[in-house]
CSV table of C-alpha atoms in Angstrom, one decimal:
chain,number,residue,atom,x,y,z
A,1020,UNK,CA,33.4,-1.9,3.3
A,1021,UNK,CA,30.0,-1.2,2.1
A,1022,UNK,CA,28.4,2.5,2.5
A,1023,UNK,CA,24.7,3.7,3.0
A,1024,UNK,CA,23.3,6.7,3.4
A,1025,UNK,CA,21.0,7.2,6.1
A,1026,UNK,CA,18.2,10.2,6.7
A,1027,UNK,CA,18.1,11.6,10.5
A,1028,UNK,CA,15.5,13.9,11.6
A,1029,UNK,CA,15.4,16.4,15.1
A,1030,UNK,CA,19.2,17.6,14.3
A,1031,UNK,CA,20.0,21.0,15.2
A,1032,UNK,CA,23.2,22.0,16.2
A,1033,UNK,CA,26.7,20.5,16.3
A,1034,UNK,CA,26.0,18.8,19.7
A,1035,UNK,CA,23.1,17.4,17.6
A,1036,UNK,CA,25.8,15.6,14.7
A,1037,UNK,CA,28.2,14.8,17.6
A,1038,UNK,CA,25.8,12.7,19.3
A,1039,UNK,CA,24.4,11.1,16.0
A,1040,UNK,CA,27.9,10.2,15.2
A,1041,UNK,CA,28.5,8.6,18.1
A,1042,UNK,CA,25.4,6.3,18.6
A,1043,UNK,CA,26.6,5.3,15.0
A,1044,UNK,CA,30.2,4.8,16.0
A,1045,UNK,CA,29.8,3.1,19.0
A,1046,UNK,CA,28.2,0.0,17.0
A,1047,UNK,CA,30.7,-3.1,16.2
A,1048,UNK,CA,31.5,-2.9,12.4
A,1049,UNK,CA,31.3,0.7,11.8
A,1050,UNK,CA,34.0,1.8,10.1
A,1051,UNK,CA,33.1,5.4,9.0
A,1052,UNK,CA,30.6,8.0,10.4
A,1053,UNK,CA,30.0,11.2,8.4
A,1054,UNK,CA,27.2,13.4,9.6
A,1055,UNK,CA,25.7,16.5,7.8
A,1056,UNK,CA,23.9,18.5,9.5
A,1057,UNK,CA,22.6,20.9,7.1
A,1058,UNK,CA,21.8,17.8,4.6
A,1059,UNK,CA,20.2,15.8,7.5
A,1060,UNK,CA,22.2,12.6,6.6
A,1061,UNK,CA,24.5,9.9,8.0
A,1062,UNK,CA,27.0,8.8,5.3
A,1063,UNK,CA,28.1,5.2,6.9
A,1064,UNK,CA,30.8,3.0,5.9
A,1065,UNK,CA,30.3,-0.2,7.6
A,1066,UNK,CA,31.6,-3.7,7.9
A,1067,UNK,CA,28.1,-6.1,6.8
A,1068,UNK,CA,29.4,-9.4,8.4
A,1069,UNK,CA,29.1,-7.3,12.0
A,1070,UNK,CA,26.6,-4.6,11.4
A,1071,UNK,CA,23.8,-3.6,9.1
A,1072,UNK,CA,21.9,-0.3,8.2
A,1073,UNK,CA,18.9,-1.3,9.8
A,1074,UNK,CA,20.9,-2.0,13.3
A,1075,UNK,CA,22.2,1.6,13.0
A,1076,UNK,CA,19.1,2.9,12.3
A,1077,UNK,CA,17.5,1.3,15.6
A,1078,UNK,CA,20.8,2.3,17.7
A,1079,UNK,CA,20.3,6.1,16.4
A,1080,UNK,CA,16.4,5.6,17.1
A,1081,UNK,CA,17.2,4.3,20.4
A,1082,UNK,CA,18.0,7.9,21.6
A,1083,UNK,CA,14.5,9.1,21.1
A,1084,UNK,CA,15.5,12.3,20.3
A,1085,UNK,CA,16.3,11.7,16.4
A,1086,UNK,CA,14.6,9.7,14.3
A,1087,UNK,CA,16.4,7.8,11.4
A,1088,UNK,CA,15.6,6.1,8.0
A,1089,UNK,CA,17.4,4.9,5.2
A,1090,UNK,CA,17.4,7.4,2.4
């Protein structure tokens, strides 16, 4: 399992972290999703053979509402 850390902008609140842990969780090859919200960060353990930072980072964007990068 490989880990990356990942920066999300336009969280406020729990519901906020809850819904950025799931559009990471809901991707094949995730295997650990811990959100911050007072850091602003996605701490992701992931399997690479079926997922990859930048495919996260596009599934979180996806939402429109937060914006992600890798830190």
């Amino acid at each position: 399992m490989e880990k990356t850390i990942i920066e999300v902008d336009g969280m406020s609140c729990g519901h906020c972290s809850a819904a950025v842990k799931y559009l990471i969780e809901e991707l094949d090859g995730v295997e650990s999703a811990d959100v911050i919200l007072a850091e602003g960060k996605a701490i992701v353990g992931f399997d690479r053979e079926k997922t990859d930072p930048e495919a996260i980072i596009e599934n979180i964007n996806s939402s429109e509402t937060y914006k992600a990068r890798l830190k």
